[in-house]
PDB file of C-alpha atoms and ligand atoms in Angstrom:
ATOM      1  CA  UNK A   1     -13.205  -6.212  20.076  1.00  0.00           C
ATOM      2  CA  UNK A   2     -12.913  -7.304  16.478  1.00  0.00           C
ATOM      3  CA  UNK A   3     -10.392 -10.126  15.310  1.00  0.00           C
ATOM      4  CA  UNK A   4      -8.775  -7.876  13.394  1.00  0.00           C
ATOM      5  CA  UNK A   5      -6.750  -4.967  14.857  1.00  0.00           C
ATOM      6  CA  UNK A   6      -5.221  -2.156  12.247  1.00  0.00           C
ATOM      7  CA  UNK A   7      -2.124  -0.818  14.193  1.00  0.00           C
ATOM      8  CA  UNK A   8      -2.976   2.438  12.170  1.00  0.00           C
ATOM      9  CA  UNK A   9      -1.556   6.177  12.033  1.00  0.00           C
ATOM     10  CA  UNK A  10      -2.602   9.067   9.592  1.00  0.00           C
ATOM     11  CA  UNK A  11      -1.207   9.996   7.092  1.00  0.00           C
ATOM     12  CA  UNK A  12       1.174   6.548   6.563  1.00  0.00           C
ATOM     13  CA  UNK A  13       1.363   3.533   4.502  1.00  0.00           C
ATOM     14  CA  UNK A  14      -1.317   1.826   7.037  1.00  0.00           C
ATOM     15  CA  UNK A  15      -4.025   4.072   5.124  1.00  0.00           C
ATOM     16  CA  UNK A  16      -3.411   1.312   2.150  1.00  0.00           C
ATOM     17  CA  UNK A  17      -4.376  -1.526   5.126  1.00  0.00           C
ATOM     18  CA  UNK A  18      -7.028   0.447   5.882  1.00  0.00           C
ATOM     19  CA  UNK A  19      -8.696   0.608   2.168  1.00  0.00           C
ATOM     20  CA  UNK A  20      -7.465  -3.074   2.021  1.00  0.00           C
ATOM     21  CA  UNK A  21      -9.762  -3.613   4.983  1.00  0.00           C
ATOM     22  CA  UNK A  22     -13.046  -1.755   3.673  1.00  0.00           C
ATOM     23  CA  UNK A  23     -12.444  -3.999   0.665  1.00  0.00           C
ATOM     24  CA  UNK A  24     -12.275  -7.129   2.550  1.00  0.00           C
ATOM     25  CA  UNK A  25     -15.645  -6.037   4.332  1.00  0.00           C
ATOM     26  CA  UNK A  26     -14.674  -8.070   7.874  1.00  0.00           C
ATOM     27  CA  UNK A  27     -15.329  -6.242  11.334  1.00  0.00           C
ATOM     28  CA  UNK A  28     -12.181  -4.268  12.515  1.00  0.00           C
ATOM     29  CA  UNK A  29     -10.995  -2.620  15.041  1.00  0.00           C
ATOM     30  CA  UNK A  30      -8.395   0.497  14.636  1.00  0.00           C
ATOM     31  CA  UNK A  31      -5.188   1.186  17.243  1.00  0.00           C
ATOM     32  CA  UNK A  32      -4.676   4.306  16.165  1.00  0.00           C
ATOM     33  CA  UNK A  33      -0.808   6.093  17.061  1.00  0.00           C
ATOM     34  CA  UNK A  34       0.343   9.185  16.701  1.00  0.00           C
ATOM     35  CA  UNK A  35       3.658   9.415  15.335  1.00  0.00           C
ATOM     36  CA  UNK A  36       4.021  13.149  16.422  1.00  0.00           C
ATOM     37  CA  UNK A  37       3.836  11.490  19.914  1.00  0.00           C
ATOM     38  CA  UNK A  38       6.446   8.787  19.240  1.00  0.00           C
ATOM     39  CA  UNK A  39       3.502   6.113  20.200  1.00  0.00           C
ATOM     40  CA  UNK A  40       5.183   3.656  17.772  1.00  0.00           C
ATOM     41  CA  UNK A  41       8.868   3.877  19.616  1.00  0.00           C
ATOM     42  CA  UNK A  42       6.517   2.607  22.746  1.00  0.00           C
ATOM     43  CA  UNK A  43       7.113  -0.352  24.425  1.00  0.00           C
ATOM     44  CA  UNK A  44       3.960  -1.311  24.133  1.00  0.00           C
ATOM     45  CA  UNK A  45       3.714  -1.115  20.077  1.00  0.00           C
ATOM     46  CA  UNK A  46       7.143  -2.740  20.360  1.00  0.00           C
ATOM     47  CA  UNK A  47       5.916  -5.662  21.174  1.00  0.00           C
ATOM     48  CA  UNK A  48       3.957  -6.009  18.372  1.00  0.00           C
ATOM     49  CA  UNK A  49       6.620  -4.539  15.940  1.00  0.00           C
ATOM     50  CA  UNK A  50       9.377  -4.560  16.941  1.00  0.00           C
ATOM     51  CA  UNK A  51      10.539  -2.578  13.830  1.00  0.00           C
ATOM     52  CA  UNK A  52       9.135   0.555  15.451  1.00  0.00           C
ATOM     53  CA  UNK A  53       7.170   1.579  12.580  1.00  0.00           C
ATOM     54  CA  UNK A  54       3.229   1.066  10.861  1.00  0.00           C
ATOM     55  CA  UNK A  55       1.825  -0.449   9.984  1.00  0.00           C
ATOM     56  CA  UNK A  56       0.929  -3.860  11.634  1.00  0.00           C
ATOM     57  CA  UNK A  57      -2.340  -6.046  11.779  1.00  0.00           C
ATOM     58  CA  UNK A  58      -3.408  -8.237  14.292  1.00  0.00           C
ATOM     59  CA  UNK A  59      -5.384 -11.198  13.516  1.00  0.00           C
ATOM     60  CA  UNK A  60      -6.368 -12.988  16.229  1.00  0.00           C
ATOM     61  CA  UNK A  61      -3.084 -14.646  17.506  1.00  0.00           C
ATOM     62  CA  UNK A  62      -1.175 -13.586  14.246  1.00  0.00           C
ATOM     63  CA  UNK A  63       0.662 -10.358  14.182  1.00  0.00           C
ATOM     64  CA  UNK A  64       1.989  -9.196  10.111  1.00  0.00           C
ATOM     65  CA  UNK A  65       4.272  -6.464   9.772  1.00  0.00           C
ATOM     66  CA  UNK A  66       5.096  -4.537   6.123  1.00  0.00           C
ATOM     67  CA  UNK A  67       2.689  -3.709   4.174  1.00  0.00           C
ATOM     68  CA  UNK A  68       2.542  -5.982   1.140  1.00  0.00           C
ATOM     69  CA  UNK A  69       2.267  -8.989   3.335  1.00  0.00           C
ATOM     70  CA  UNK A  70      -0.659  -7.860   5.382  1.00  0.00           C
ATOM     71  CA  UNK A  71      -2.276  -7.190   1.835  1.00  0.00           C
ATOM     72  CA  UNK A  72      -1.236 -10.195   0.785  1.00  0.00           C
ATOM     73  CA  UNK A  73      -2.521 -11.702   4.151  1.00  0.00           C
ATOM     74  CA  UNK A  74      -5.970 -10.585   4.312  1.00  0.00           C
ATOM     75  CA  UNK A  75      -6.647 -11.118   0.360  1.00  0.00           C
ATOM     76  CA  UNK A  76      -5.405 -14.845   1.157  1.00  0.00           C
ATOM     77  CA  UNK A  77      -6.996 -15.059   4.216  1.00  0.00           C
ATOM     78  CA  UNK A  78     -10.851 -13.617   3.469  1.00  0.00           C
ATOM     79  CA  UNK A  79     -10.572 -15.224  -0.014  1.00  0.00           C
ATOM     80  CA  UNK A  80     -14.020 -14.754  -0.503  1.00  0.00           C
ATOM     81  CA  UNK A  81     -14.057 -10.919  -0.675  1.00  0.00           C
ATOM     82  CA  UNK A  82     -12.447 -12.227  -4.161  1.00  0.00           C
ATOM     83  CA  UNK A  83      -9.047 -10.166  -3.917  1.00  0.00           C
ATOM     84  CA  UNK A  84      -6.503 -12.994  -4.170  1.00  0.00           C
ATOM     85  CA  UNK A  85      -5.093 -14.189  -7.763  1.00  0.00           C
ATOM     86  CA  UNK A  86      -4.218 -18.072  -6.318  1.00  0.00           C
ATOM     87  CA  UNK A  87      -1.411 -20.331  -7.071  1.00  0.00           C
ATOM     88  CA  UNK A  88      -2.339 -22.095  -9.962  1.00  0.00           C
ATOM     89  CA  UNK A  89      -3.888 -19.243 -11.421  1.00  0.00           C
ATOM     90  CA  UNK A  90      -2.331 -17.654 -14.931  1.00  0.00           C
ATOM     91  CA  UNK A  91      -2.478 -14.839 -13.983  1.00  0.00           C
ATOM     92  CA  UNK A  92      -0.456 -15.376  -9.941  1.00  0.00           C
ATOM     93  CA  UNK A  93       3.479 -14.581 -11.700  1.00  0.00           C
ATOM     94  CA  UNK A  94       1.672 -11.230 -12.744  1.00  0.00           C
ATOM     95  CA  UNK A  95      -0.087 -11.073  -9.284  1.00  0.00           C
ATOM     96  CA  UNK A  96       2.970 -11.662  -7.293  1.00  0.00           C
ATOM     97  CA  UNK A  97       5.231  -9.133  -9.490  1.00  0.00           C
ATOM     98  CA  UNK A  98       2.915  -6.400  -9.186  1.00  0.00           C
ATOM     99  CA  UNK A  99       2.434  -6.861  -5.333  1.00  0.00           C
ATOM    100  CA  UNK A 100       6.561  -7.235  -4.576  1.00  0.00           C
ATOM    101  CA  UNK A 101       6.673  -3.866  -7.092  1.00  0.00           C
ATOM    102  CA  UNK A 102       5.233  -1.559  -5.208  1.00  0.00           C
ATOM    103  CA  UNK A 103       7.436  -1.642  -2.157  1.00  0.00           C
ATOM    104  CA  UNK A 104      11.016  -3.154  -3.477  1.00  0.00           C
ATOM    105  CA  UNK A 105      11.117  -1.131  -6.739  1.00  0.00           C
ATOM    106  CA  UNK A 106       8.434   1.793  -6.951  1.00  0.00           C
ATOM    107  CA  UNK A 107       8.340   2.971  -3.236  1.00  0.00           C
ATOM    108  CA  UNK A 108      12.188   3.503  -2.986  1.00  0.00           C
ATOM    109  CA  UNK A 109      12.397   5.129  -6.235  1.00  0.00           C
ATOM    110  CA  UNK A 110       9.549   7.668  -4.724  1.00  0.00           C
ATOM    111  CA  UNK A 111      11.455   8.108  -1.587  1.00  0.00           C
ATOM    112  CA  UNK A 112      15.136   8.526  -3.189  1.00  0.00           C
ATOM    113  CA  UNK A 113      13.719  10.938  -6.183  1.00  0.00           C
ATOM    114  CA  UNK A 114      11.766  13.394  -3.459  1.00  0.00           C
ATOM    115  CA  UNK A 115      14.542  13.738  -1.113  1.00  0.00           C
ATOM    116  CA  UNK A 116      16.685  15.251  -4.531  1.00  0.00           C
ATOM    117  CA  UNK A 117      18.406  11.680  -5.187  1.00  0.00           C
ATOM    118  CA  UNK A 118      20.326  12.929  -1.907  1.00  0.00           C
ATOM    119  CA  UNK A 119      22.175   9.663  -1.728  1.00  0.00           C
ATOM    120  CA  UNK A 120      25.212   9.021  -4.066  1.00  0.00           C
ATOM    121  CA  UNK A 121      28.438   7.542  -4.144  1.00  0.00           C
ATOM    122  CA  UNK A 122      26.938   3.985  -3.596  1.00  0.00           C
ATOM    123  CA  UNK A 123      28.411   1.163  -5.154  1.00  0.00           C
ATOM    124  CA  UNK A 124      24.822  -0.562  -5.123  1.00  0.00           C
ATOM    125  CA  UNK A 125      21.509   0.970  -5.599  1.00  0.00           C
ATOM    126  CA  UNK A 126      18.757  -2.113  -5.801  1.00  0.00           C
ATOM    127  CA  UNK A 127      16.068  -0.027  -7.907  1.00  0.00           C
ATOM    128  CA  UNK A 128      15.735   2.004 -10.981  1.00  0.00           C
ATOM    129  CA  UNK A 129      14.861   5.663 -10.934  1.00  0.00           C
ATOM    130  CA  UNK A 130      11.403   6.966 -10.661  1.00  0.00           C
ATOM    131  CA  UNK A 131      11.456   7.460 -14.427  1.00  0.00           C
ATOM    132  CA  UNK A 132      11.781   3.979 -15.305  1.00  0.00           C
ATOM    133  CA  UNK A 133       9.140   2.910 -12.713  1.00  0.00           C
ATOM    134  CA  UNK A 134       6.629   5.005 -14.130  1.00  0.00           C
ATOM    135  CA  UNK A 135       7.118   4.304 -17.544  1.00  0.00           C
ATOM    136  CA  UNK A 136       6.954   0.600 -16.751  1.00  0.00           C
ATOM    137  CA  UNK A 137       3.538   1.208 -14.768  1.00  0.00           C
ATOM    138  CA  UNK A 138       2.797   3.080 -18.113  1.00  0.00           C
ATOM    139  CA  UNK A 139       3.133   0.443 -20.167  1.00  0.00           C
ATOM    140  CA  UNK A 140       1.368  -2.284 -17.804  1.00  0.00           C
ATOM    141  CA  UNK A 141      -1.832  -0.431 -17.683  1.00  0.00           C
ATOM    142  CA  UNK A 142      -1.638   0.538 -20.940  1.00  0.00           C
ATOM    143  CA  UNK A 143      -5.287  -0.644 -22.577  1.00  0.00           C
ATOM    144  CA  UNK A 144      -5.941  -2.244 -18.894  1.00  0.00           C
ATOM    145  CA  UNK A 145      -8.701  -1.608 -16.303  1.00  0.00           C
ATOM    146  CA  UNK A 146      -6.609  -3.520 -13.432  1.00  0.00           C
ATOM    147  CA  UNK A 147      -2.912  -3.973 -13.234  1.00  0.00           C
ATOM    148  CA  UNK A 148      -3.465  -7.608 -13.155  1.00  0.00           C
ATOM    149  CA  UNK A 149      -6.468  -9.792 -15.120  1.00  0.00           C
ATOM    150  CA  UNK A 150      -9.674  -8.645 -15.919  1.00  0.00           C
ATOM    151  CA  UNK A 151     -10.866  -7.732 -12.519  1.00  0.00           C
ATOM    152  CA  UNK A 152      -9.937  -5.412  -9.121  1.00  0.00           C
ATOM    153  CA  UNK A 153      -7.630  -7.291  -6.874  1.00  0.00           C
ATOM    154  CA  UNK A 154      -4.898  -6.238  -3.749  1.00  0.00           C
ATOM    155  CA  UNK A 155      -1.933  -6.027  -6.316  1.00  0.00           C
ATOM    156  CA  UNK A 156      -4.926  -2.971  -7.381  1.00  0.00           C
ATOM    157  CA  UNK A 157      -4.721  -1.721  -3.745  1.00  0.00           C
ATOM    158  CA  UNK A 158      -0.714  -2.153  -3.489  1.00  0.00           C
ATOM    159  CA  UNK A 159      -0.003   0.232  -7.358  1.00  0.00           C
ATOM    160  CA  UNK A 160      -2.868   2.372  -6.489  1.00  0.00           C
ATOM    161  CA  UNK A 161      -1.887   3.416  -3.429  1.00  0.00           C
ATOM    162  CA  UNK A 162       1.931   3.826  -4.585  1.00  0.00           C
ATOM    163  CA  UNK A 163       0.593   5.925  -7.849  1.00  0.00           C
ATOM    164  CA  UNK A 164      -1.634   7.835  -5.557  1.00  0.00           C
ATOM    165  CA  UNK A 165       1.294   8.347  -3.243  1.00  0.00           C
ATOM    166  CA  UNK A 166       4.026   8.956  -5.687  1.00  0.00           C
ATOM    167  CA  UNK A 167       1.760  11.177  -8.037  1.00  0.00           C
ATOM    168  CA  UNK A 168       0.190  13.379  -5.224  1.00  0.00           C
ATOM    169  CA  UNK A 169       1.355  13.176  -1.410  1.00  0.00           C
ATOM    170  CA  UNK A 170       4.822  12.746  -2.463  1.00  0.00           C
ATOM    171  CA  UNK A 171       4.857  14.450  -6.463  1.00  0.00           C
ATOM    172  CA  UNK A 172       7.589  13.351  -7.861  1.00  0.00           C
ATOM    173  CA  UNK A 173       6.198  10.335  -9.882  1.00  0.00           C
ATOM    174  CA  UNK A 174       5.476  11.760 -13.750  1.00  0.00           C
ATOM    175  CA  UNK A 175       2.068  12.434 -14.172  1.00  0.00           C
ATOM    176  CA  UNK A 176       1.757   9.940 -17.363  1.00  0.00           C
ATOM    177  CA  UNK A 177      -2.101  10.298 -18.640  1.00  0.00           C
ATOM    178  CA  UNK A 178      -2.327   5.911 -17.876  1.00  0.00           C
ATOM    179  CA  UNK A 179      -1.420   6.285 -14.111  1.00  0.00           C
ATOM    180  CA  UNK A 180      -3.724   9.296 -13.006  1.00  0.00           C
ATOM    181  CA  UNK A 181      -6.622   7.662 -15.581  1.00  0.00           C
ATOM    182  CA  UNK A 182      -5.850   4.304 -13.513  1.00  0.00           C
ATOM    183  CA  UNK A 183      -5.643   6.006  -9.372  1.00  0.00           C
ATOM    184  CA  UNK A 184      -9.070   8.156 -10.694  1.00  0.00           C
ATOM    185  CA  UNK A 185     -10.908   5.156 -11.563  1.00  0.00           C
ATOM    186  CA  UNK A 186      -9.861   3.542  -8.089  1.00  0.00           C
ATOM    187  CA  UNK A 187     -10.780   6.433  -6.084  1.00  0.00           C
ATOM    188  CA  UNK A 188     -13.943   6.287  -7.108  1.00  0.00           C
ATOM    189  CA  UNK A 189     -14.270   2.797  -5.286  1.00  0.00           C
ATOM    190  CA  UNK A 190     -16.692   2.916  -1.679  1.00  0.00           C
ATOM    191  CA  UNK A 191     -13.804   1.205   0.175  1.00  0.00           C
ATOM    192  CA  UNK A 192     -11.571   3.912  -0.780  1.00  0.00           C
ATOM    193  CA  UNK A 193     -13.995   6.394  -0.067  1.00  0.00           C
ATOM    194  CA  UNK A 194     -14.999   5.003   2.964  1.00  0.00           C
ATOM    195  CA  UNK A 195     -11.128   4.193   4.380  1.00  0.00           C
ATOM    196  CA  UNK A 196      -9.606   7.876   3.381  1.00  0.00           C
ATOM    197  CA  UNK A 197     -12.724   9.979   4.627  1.00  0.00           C
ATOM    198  CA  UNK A 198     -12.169   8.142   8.100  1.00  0.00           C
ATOM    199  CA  UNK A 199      -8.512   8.857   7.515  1.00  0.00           C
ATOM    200  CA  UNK A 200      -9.287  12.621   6.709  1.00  0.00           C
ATOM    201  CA  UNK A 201     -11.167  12.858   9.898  1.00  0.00           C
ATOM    202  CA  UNK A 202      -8.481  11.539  11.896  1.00  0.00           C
ATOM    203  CA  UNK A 203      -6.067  14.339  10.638  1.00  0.00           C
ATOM    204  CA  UNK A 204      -7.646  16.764  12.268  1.00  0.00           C
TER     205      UNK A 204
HETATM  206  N1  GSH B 301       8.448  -1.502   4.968  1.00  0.00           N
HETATM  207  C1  GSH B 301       7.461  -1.015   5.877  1.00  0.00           C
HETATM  208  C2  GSH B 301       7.695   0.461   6.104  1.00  0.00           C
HETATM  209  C3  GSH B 301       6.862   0.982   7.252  1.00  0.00           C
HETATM  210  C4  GSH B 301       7.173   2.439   7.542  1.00  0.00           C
HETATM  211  O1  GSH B 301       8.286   2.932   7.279  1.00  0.00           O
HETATM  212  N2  GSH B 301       6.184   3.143   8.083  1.00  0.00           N
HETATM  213  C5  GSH B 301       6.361   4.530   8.431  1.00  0.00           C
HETATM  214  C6  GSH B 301       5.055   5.280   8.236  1.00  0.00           C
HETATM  215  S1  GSH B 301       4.610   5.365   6.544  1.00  0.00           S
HETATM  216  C7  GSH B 301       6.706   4.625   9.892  1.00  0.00           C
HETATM  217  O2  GSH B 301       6.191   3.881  10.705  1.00  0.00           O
HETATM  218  N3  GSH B 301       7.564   5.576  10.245  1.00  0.00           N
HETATM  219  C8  GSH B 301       7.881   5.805  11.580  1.00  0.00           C
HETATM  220  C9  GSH B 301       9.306   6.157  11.792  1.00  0.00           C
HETATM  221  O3  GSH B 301      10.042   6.256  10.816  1.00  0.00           O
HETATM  222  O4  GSH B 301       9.693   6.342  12.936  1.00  0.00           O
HETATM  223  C10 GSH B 301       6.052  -1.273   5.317  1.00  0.00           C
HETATM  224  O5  GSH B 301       5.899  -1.334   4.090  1.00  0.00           O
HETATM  225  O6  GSH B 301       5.108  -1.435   6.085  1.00  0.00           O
END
């Protein structure tokens, strides 16, 4: 068995661990769950995540939960596979924003927009509308290759998968020319291909 375990299910945010992981290019091994089954709710994964919910890598002794901070994890971790923007770097503030993004600002506004802004009547809502988060993607990779820098990184992995998500699994992210230009250059990467044709597979 591999170091690294991918508590994994299909379809579900742990397909953006998996790409992570063909990027990263280190052995793994895949637990995959069915969530039809309720396999996450099982003691067993419980232990591991308490949370109830994927997905969640193991790493030797070292158990991450959420998604950003495995990302985060492995790209810090493997630094070699050259997907971490380091402290010290001028281009880490833009690193970190664009990594803390994806799940705090542009994955609620996804959520909240495709279930017809269903909630209302709260005093508080912590994120902008899915408008605004496109747009602001818009502008970002306006005239870029890569969200951050001058080269592919995991803040690449985190707003790709989110576009790809919020453009196409979940369509309620506007289709500005910038973002689907940006996902159909990424798709066209091997780990991607790799990661989402093993992920097709396990659909069936
Ligand atoms: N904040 C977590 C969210 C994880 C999450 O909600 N995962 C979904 C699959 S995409 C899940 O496990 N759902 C199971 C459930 O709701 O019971 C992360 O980013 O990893």
């Amino acid at each position: 068995m591999s170091d690294l375990v991918l508590y994994h299910a299909v379809p579900s945010r742990s397909m953006t661990v998996h790409w992570m992981l063909e990027e990263v290019g280190e052995p793994y091994d895949i637990e995959l769950l069915s969530l039809e089954a309720e396999d996450h709710k099982k003691p067993e994964y419980l232990k591991i995540n308490p949370m109830g919910r994927v997905p969640a890598l193991r790493h030797g002794d070292v158990v991450v939960t959420e998604t950003a901070a495995i990302i985060m994890y492995l790209a810090e971790t493997f630094a070699d596979a050259g997907l971490n923007i380091s402290p010290g770097s001028a281009d880490r503030g833009s690193f970190l924003r664009w990594m803390f993004f994806a799940p705090v600002s542009a994955e609620p506004s996804v959520l909240w927009k495709a279930q017809g802004d269903a909630v209302s009547g709260l005093e508080y809502q912590p994120f902008s509308d899915v408008e605004t988060v496109a747009n602001t993607l818009r502008l970002a990779l306006q005239d870029r290759e890569f969200i951050v820098g001058d080269h592919f990184s995991a803040a690449d992995v985190m707003i790709g998968s989110t576009i790809m998500w919020g453009t196409s699994l979940m369509p309620v992210m506007p289709k500005h020319p910038e973002l689907i230009a940006y996902w159909q250059r990424l798709e066209q990467r091997p780990a991607w291909q790799k990661a989402s044709t093993a992920d097709r597979a396990l659909m069936k």
